[in-house]
C-alpha angles and dihedrals in degrees: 000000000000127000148160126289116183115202117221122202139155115229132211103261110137154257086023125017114244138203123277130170143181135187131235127181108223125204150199095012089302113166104229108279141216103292136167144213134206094264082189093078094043094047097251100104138024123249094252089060109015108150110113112179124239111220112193105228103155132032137174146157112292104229093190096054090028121183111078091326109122140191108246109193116189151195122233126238138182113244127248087022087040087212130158114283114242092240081050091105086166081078085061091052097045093041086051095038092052092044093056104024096134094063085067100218124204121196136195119182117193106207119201128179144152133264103224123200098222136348097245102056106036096215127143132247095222083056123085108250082255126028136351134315120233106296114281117278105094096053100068097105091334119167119208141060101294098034104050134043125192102005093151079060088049092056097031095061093033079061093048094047092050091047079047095062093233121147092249110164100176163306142239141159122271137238104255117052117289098004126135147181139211119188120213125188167321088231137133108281094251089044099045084048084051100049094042085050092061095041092055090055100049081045089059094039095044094054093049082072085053103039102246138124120227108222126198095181110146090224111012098170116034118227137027098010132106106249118229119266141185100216114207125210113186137170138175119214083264097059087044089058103036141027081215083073092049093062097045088059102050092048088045079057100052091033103126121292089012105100091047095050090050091043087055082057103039094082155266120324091008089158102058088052101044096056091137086252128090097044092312145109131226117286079219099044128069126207146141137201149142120290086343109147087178098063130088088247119027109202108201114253082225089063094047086050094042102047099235139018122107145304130237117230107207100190105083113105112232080244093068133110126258104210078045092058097040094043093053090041086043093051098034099051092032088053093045098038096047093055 
């Protein structure tokens, strides 16, 4: 039998890792195999030693090829130690997951970006060619022309995730023009990086039928617009069984040097999105409340009610990674909860 394996990477562009992918016909039943790329054209090698090794770590069906045809994403080594890369942030996950395996973490990241007419002018398709559309209000999971764009891309990519066998639990449109969400989890913090990792790439892949760019910026359009997240709700087995638990880890979140060390890892242009407006609180400020979309940490008003469950940390951009967001929260809750 051969078929097609298609190798998924990110590379180490910076400030904020993107998406890269190779084929490679496979033969004979082979399981994918070792394979390597030139790091010196994704900024992750120089040209006088430039092979990076791709290690296969994830695979599963390719909805957009189908047959026997699968998604292979990797992490990347340094050849001859065959040791994690330095832009191979999944290390971070794995190292954090296995120190603190008995706290049980689940993670679900709800990832929002923005659906972008051209490269070039970085405008949104929610947006008129030329100004602005009404302020926003009617476009939070609004239905209709002149509330929604791309909803064909929407559907299209919510079917691919779920042939792909990712824990994909929803979608809706978001609150500025041309705006979105997808919602991954619960899942373990290296498998729920995993998962968000190969739906952003069938997302990318999907809208280059449809001629849009998929944006993570964390603010694509300055003033009086909401920014582009990636929520993060998070819980140990603790939290899932006390409210005691819920505390401790909001105040674990908020303990000295914390919130600034989570905030360098939440992504790109963070500053320009927590402004403490547009649903937000300050990059600079911690807090944490009920139902409070405006605090650092919103705890549910279900799990107050209900005595347990998890927390959402609404700080993360919707350009962070993923590996990043888990391994902090990981650390962070594991260190505090275990003492």
């Amino acid at each position: 039998m051969t078929y097609r394996a298609e190798y998924i990477w990110t590379d180490g562009v910076e400030p904020t890792y993107g998406i890269r992918s190779k084929t490679k016909i496979i033969r004979d039943d082979e399981e994918p195999p070792i394979w390597g790329f030139d790091g010196s054209s994704t900024s992750q090698a120089t040209g006088d030693n430039s092979d990076v090794v791709l290690k296969p770590v994830f695979t599963c069906p390719d909805p957009l090829r189908g047959q026997n045809n699968i998604l292979v994403l990797c992490e990347t080594l340094l050849p001859g130690e065959m040791s994690p890369h330095p832009t191979n942030t999944r290390a971070q996950a794995r190292m954090a997951d296995e120190k603190y395996v008995d706290h049980k973490l689940l993670f679900g990241l709800e990832q929002e970006y923005t659906l972008l007419r051209d490269v070039t002018a970085k405008w949104p398709a929610g947006f008129p060619e030329s100004g602005y559309p009404g302020p926003q209000g009617p476009y939070y999971c609004g239905v209709g022309v002149g509330r929604v764009v791309g909803r064909q891309l929407i559907e299209e990519h919510t079917t691919a995730c779920i042939q792909a066998g990712l824990g994909i639990e929803g979608t809706n449109a978001e609150v500025m023009p041309g705006q979105w969400e997808f919602q991954i989890g619960p899942l373990g913090g290296v498998e729920v990086g995993d998962h968000v990792w190969i739906a952003r790439y069938l997302l990318c892949r999907i809208a280059e039928d449809h001629g849009f760019v998929v944006s993570l910026d964390a603010k694509p359009i300055r003033g009086d617009w909401n920014g582009a997240g990636m929520h993060t709700n998070v819980s140990t087995q603790s939290m899932r069984e006390n409210y005691d638990a819920i505390i401790a880890a909001c105040e674990a979140l908020g303990a000295p040097g914390k919130p600034e060390e989570h905030i360098a890892g939440y992504g790109d242009g963070i500053e320009f999105r927590l402004t403490g407006a547009h649903e937000t609180q300050r990059y600079d400020t911690f807090s944490y409340g009920v139902s409070d979309r405006g605090a650092s940490i919103r705890i549910p008003w279900q799990v107050e009610q209900n005595g347990k469950g998890y927390i959402e940390d609404r700080r993360p951009n919707a350009n962070a990674d993923p590996y990043v967001v888990t391994a902090l929260l990981t650390n962070t809750l594991g260190e505090a909860l275990s003492s």
